[in-house]
Amino acid sequence: MLMLNKTERVPSSFILNGIPGLEEVHIWISFPFCSMYVVAMAGNCGLLYLIYCEDSLHKPMYYFLAMLSLTDLVICSSTVPKALSIFWFHLKKISFGGCLIQMFFVHTFTGMESGVLMLMALDRYVAICYPLRYSTILTNPVIAKAGLSTFLRGVLLIIPFPFLIKRLPYCRGNVIPHTYCDHMSVAKLSCGNIKVNAIYGLIVALLIGGFDILCITVSYTMILRAVVSLSSAEARRKAFSTCTAHICAIVFSYSPAFFFFFSHRFGSHTIPPSCHIIIANIYLLLPPTMNPVVYGVKTKQIRDCVSGILSGSKNTKPQNI
């Protein structure tokens, strides 16, 4: 009898309600969502194809960029198709298991994106501070191990989320005021004690985001010291220009992440729910959309490879950035 009661208190499905308060304009909101998704898919697939085909891009910096593109593709594809089905066709239902799977993928790969940005900062640190040892320090096995470690870190830290959600009883309905299954949005439907969920979510955010931001800050502090110590102004400009695309990627990734994190925890009573959901979606959509654009515009080697392909020339040998 106890098992029956427990089963009844776990819903078979949830209803993703989209952006609360803006249901009447869902169809208009869908256009920027769809446009950003198309740009993200085309841009990141294009980058992956370019890195795979061009021998001149078979370098550590571009391998890390390929990891970032793969991560962005997974994040986009985990959330946007469901959001568009809500906006266009009112297909709001998602199974309990499907919700847990989406939650796992979203949180795991957003954590991995942060980790890859940290690895890219370390890559720039080695390239600028130890240029003669760059190729011997960042060998292919080292890059593969670093990428795998970042992925496993995300998996191991996020895998408790579905179990923490599954243990909770649900008696406040099954309507989630969101476009995707976020850990705390689902937990708040429970009538049980969600303190463990909140504390563990905060610990994961600090272990992933806090650690990565610390490493990025230390890396760029060392880079700045090395660049300032250069005697030539042209050498300083050239050294720092190799970091501009990565700095832009950090800004696009962490700015909405910080705003989402702090508004979700400290501004829940002053910021409208619709604003929370929009920020959450910008947090997931903006980096995948802008990263390929930024790297395509700011990185000379990628620009030269694209120009070579468009002009029909083969074996283009662009200069090092």
Short mmCIF file of C-alpha atoms in Angstrom, two decimals:
data_model
loop_
_atom_site.label_atom_id
_atom_site.label_comp_id
_atom_site.label_asym_id
_atom_site.label_seq_id
_atom_site.Cartn_x
_atom_site.Cartn_y
_atom_site.Cartn_z
CA MET A 1 0.00 0.00 0.00
CA LEU A 2 2.90 2.31 0.82
CA MET A 3 4.47 1.55 -2.56
CA LEU A 4 1.18 2.35 -4.29
CA ASN A 5 0.90 5.70 -2.52
CA LYS A 6 4.50 6.52 -3.40
CA THR A 7 3.91 5.62 -7.05
CA GLU A 8 0.80 7.80 -7.21
CA ARG A 9 2.80 10.76 -5.90
CA VAL A 10 5.34 10.50 -8.74
CA PRO A 11 3.74 11.91 -11.92
CA SER A 12 4.01 9.91 -15.12
CA SER A 13 4.60 13.14 -17.05
CA PHE A 14 5.09 16.89 -16.69
CA ILE A 15 3.63 19.83 -18.60
CA LEU A 16 6.22 22.37 -19.77
CA ASN A 17 4.26 25.61 -19.85
CA GLY A 18 6.75 27.68 -21.88
CA ILE A 19 7.22 31.27 -20.73
CA PRO A 20 4.55 32.10 -18.12
CA GLY A 21 2.59 35.27 -18.74
CA LEU A 22 3.67 35.46 -22.38
CA GLU A 23 1.62 32.58 -23.80
CA GLU A 24 -0.16 34.87 -26.27
CA VAL A 25 3.14 35.90 -27.90
CA HIS A 26 4.78 32.47 -27.91
CA ILE A 27 4.57 32.35 -31.69
CA TRP A 28 6.55 35.62 -31.97
CA ILE A 29 9.08 34.55 -29.35
CA SER A 30 9.69 31.39 -31.36
CA PHE A 31 11.24 33.32 -34.28
CA PRO A 32 14.38 34.50 -32.44
CA PHE A 33 14.61 31.04 -30.83
CA CYS A 34 14.48 29.36 -34.23
CA SER A 35 16.87 31.85 -35.84
CA MET A 36 19.46 31.44 -33.09
CA TYR A 37 19.12 27.66 -33.25
CA VAL A 38 19.71 27.62 -37.02
CA VAL A 39 22.76 29.91 -36.66
CA ALA A 40 24.12 27.78 -33.81
CA MET A 41 23.67 24.50 -35.69
CA ALA A 42 25.08 25.83 -38.98
CA GLY A 43 27.96 27.70 -37.33
CA ASN A 44 29.09 24.91 -35.02
CA CYS A 45 28.71 22.19 -37.67
CA GLY A 46 30.66 24.41 -40.06
CA LEU A 47 33.45 24.88 -37.50
CA LEU A 48 33.65 21.14 -36.87
CA TYR A 49 33.82 20.44 -40.60
CA LEU A 50 36.52 23.06 -41.08
CA ILE A 51 38.65 21.77 -38.19
CA TYR A 52 38.29 18.20 -39.46
CA CYS A 53 39.19 18.99 -43.08
CA GLU A 54 41.91 21.61 -42.73
CA ASP A 55 45.34 20.32 -41.71
CA SER A 56 46.38 23.82 -40.67
CA LEU A 57 43.71 23.72 -37.91
CA HIS A 58 44.95 20.45 -36.40
CA LYS A 59 46.36 22.28 -33.38
CA PRO A 60 45.46 22.30 -29.65
CA MET A 61 43.56 25.60 -29.80
CA TYR A 62 41.25 24.28 -32.52
CA TYR A 63 40.80 20.87 -30.89
CA PHE A 64 39.48 22.68 -27.81
CA LEU A 65 37.29 24.80 -30.09
CA ALA A 66 35.90 21.58 -31.61
CA MET A 67 35.05 20.36 -28.08
CA LEU A 68 33.25 23.66 -27.43
CA SER A 69 31.28 23.33 -30.69
CA LEU A 70 30.24 19.74 -29.90
CA THR A 71 29.13 20.82 -26.42
CA ASP A 72 27.12 23.73 -27.84
CA LEU A 73 25.40 21.44 -30.36
CA VAL A 74 24.27 19.09 -27.58
CA ILE A 75 23.01 21.96 -25.39
CA CYS A 76 20.99 23.47 -28.26
CA SER A 77 19.55 20.17 -29.41
CA SER A 78 18.57 19.21 -25.85
CA THR A 79 16.34 22.25 -25.33
CA VAL A 80 15.36 24.23 -28.43
CA PRO A 81 13.38 21.55 -30.37
CA LYS A 82 11.12 20.99 -27.33
CA ALA A 83 10.74 24.75 -26.79
CA LEU A 84 9.74 25.24 -30.44
CA SER A 85 7.22 22.39 -30.21
CA ILE A 86 5.67 24.22 -27.24
CA PHE A 87 5.57 27.57 -29.05
CA TRP A 88 4.34 26.23 -32.41
CA PHE A 89 2.25 23.13 -31.71
CA HIS A 90 1.42 23.41 -27.96
CA LEU A 91 3.10 20.02 -27.39
CA LYS A 92 3.80 20.69 -23.73
CA LYS A 93 3.80 17.15 -22.35
CA ILE A 94 7.07 15.43 -21.45
CA SER A 95 7.38 12.08 -19.69
CA PHE A 96 8.92 11.89 -16.22
CA GLY A 97 11.85 9.89 -17.60
CA GLY A 98 12.24 12.22 -20.57
CA CYS A 99 12.34 15.18 -18.19
CA LEU A 100 15.11 13.57 -16.14
CA ILE A 101 17.12 12.79 -19.29
CA GLN A 102 16.77 16.36 -20.56
CA MET A 103 17.77 17.70 -17.15
CA PHE A 104 20.86 15.49 -17.10
CA PHE A 105 21.99 16.53 -20.59
CA VAL A 106 21.38 20.26 -20.03
CA HIS A 107 23.26 20.44 -16.72
CA THR A 108 26.06 18.06 -17.74
CA PHE A 109 26.91 19.88 -20.95
CA THR A 110 26.56 23.41 -19.54
CA GLY A 111 29.08 22.25 -16.94
CA MET A 112 31.26 20.83 -19.70
CA GLU A 113 31.08 24.11 -21.64
CA SER A 114 32.44 25.91 -18.60
CA GLY A 115 35.20 23.32 -18.32
CA VAL A 116 36.17 23.64 -21.99
CA LEU A 117 36.38 27.44 -21.64
CA MET A 118 38.73 26.85 -18.71
CA LEU A 119 40.86 24.47 -20.82
CA MET A 120 40.99 27.07 -23.60
CA ALA A 121 42.25 29.65 -21.08
CA LEU A 122 45.02 27.23 -20.04
CA ASP A 123 45.80 26.68 -23.73
CA ARG A 124 46.26 30.43 -24.25
CA TYR A 125 48.41 30.60 -21.09
CA VAL A 126 50.78 27.89 -22.38
CA ALA A 127 50.85 29.40 -25.90
CA ILE A 128 51.83 32.88 -24.65
CA CYS A 129 53.94 32.08 -21.59
CA TYR A 130 55.70 28.96 -22.93
CA PRO A 131 55.59 29.30 -26.74
CA LEU A 132 58.63 27.09 -27.39
CA ARG A 133 57.19 24.22 -25.34
CA TYR A 134 53.60 24.65 -26.54
CA SER A 135 53.52 21.62 -28.85
CA THR A 136 55.33 19.37 -26.37
CA ILE A 137 53.10 20.29 -23.41
CA LEU A 138 49.74 20.14 -25.21
CA THR A 139 50.12 16.86 -27.08
CA ASN A 140 47.11 15.03 -28.54
CA PRO A 141 46.93 12.52 -25.63
CA VAL A 142 47.02 15.38 -23.10
CA ILE A 143 44.21 17.19 -24.95
CA ALA A 144 42.11 13.99 -25.13
CA LYS A 145 42.60 13.31 -21.40
CA ALA A 146 41.74 16.92 -20.51
CA GLY A 147 38.53 16.76 -22.57
CA LEU A 148 37.54 13.37 -21.14
CA SER A 149 38.21 14.58 -17.57
CA THR A 150 36.01 17.63 -18.12
CA PHE A 151 33.20 15.43 -19.45
CA LEU A 152 33.50 12.91 -16.59
CA ARG A 153 33.52 15.72 -14.02
CA GLY A 154 30.20 16.95 -15.37
CA VAL A 155 28.68 13.46 -15.48
CA LEU A 156 29.77 12.51 -11.95
CA LEU A 157 28.57 15.79 -10.41
CA ILE A 158 25.26 15.95 -12.29
CA ILE A 159 24.22 12.28 -12.12
CA PRO A 160 22.80 12.71 -8.56
CA PHE A 161 20.28 15.31 -9.87
CA PRO A 162 17.83 12.77 -11.40
CA PHE A 163 18.00 10.62 -8.24
CA LEU A 164 17.39 13.64 -6.00
CA ILE A 165 14.34 14.51 -8.13
CA LYS A 166 13.07 10.94 -8.26
CA ARG A 167 13.03 10.53 -4.47
CA LEU A 168 10.66 13.49 -3.98
CA PRO A 169 6.87 13.22 -3.61
CA TYR A 170 4.85 15.48 -5.94
CA CYS A 171 1.53 16.92 -4.82
CA ARG A 172 1.60 20.44 -6.31
CA GLY A 173 0.58 19.47 -9.81
CA ASN A 174 2.79 18.62 -12.75
CA VAL A 175 2.98 21.97 -14.58
CA ILE A 176 6.54 23.32 -14.90
CA PRO A 177 6.63 27.07 -15.74
CA HIS A 178 9.60 26.64 -18.05
CA THR A 179 10.61 25.66 -21.59
CA TYR A 180 12.85 22.80 -20.39
CA CYS A 181 13.35 20.63 -17.30
CA ASP A 182 15.59 22.56 -14.95
CA HIS A 183 16.61 20.85 -11.71
CA MET A 184 15.15 23.37 -9.24
CA SER A 185 12.08 24.14 -11.39
CA VAL A 186 11.09 20.47 -11.14
CA ALA A 187 12.05 20.21 -7.46
CA LYS A 188 9.77 23.14 -6.57
CA LEU A 189 6.74 21.08 -7.63
CA SER A 190 7.42 18.73 -4.73
CA CYS A 191 5.65 18.94 -1.40
CA GLY A 192 8.67 17.31 0.23
CA ASN A 193 11.85 18.83 1.65
CA ILE A 194 13.99 20.15 -1.23
CA LYS A 195 16.73 21.62 0.93
CA VAL A 196 19.12 18.84 -0.13
CA ASN A 197 18.41 19.63 -3.79
CA ALA A 198 19.08 23.34 -3.26
CA ILE A 199 22.29 22.79 -1.27
CA TYR A 200 23.67 20.19 -3.68
CA GLY A 201 22.81 22.39 -6.68
CA LEU A 202 24.74 25.26 -5.07
CA ILE A 203 27.71 22.96 -4.32
CA VAL A 204 27.79 21.77 -7.96
CA ALA A 205 27.65 25.36 -9.22
CA LEU A 206 30.59 26.30 -7.00
CA LEU A 207 32.62 23.18 -7.85
CA ILE A 208 32.17 23.65 -11.60
CA GLY A 209 31.68 27.37 -12.17
CA GLY A 210 33.73 28.57 -9.19
CA PHE A 211 36.71 26.34 -9.99
CA ASP A 212 36.65 27.16 -13.71
CA ILE A 213 36.38 30.92 -13.14
CA LEU A 214 39.28 30.75 -10.69
CA CYS A 215 41.45 28.91 -13.24
CA ILE A 216 40.47 31.35 -16.01
CA THR A 217 41.25 34.34 -13.78
CA VAL A 218 44.66 32.95 -12.77
CA SER A 219 45.48 32.07 -16.40
CA TYR A 220 44.66 35.55 -17.68
CA THR A 221 46.50 37.20 -14.81
CA MET A 222 49.64 35.29 -15.83
CA ILE A 223 48.98 36.06 -19.52
CA LEU A 224 48.60 39.79 -18.74
CA ARG A 225 51.88 39.79 -16.81
CA ALA A 226 53.66 38.05 -19.69
CA VAL A 227 52.18 40.39 -22.33
CA VAL A 228 52.98 43.56 -20.36
CA SER A 229 56.60 42.43 -19.96
CA LEU A 230 57.11 42.29 -23.74
CA SER A 231 59.27 45.15 -25.01
CA SER A 232 57.55 45.70 -28.36
CA ALA A 233 54.06 47.24 -28.58
CA GLU A 234 53.43 45.22 -31.74
CA ALA A 235 54.40 41.99 -29.93
CA ARG A 236 52.03 42.87 -27.07
CA ARG A 237 49.19 43.56 -29.50
CA LYS A 238 49.79 40.34 -31.43
CA ALA A 239 50.04 38.23 -28.25
CA PHE A 240 46.86 39.61 -26.75
CA SER A 241 44.94 39.46 -30.06
CA THR A 242 45.14 35.65 -29.88
CA CYS A 243 42.97 35.83 -26.75
CA THR A 244 40.21 38.17 -27.96
CA ALA A 245 37.93 35.45 -29.35
CA HIS A 246 38.23 33.43 -26.15
CA ILE A 247 37.52 36.47 -23.98
CA CYS A 248 34.39 37.16 -26.05
CA ALA A 249 33.31 33.52 -25.58
CA ILE A 250 33.79 33.85 -21.81
CA VAL A 251 31.68 37.05 -21.74
CA PHE A 252 28.87 35.47 -23.79
CA SER A 253 28.87 32.36 -21.61
CA TYR A 254 29.32 33.66 -18.07
CA SER A 255 27.40 36.98 -18.23
CA PRO A 256 23.93 35.38 -18.67
CA ALA A 257 25.00 32.51 -16.38
CA PHE A 258 25.79 34.91 -13.51
CA PHE A 259 22.60 36.88 -14.07
CA PHE A 260 20.52 33.69 -14.18
CA PHE A 261 22.20 32.24 -11.07
CA PHE A 262 21.84 35.30 -8.86
CA SER A 263 18.38 36.35 -10.09
CA HIS A 264 17.11 32.80 -9.55
CA ARG A 265 18.31 32.74 -5.93
CA PHE A 266 18.08 36.35 -4.77
CA GLY A 267 15.64 38.07 -7.13
CA SER A 268 12.79 35.55 -7.22
CA HIS A 269 10.35 38.00 -5.58
CA THR A 270 11.32 41.12 -7.54
CA ILE A 271 11.94 39.79 -11.07
CA PRO A 272 8.91 38.48 -13.04
CA PRO A 273 8.89 34.70 -13.73
CA SER A 274 8.84 35.36 -17.48
CA CYS A 275 12.12 37.27 -17.14
CA HIS A 276 13.69 34.31 -15.30
CA ILE A 277 12.73 31.93 -18.10
CA ILE A 278 13.94 34.26 -20.85
CA ILE A 279 17.30 34.69 -19.07
CA ALA A 280 17.58 30.91 -18.63
CA ASN A 281 17.06 30.40 -22.35
CA ILE A 282 19.52 33.17 -23.28
CA TYR A 283 22.02 31.45 -20.98
CA LEU A 284 21.67 28.26 -23.06
CA LEU A 285 21.24 29.79 -26.53
CA LEU A 286 23.56 32.82 -26.66
CA PRO A 287 26.95 31.04 -26.34
CA PRO A 288 26.23 28.37 -29.02
CA THR A 289 24.98 31.10 -31.37
CA MET A 290 27.80 33.58 -30.84
CA ASN A 291 30.85 31.32 -30.37
CA PRO A 292 31.21 30.25 -34.04
CA VAL A 293 30.51 33.84 -35.18
CA VAL A 294 33.14 35.29 -32.83
CA TYR A 295 35.78 32.69 -33.70
CA GLY A 296 35.01 33.03 -37.39
CA VAL A 297 35.43 36.80 -37.28
CA LYS A 298 38.28 37.14 -34.77
CA THR A 299 40.51 34.21 -35.78
CA LYS A 300 42.59 34.91 -38.89
CA GLN A 301 43.40 31.25 -39.51
CA ILE A 302 39.72 30.30 -39.63
CA ARG A 303 38.93 33.29 -41.86
CA ASP A 304 41.68 32.28 -44.27
CA CYS A 305 40.47 28.66 -44.38
CA VAL A 306 36.90 29.79 -45.09
CA SER A 307 38.16 32.15 -47.81
CA GLY A 308 40.18 29.32 -49.34
CA ILE A 309 37.17 26.99 -49.41
CA LEU A 310 34.87 29.67 -50.84
CA SER A 311 37.40 30.56 -53.54
CA GLY A 312 37.80 26.90 -54.42
CA SER A 313 41.50 26.73 -53.60
CA LYS A 314 42.83 23.68 -51.82
CA ASN A 315 45.61 23.13 -49.33
CA THR A 316 45.36 26.71 -48.20
CA LYS A 317 48.18 27.52 -45.79
CA PRO A 318 47.04 30.42 -43.64
CA GLN A 319 49.52 32.19 -41.44
CA ASN A 320 49.57 31.54 -37.71
CA ILE A 321 47.55 33.92 -35.63
#
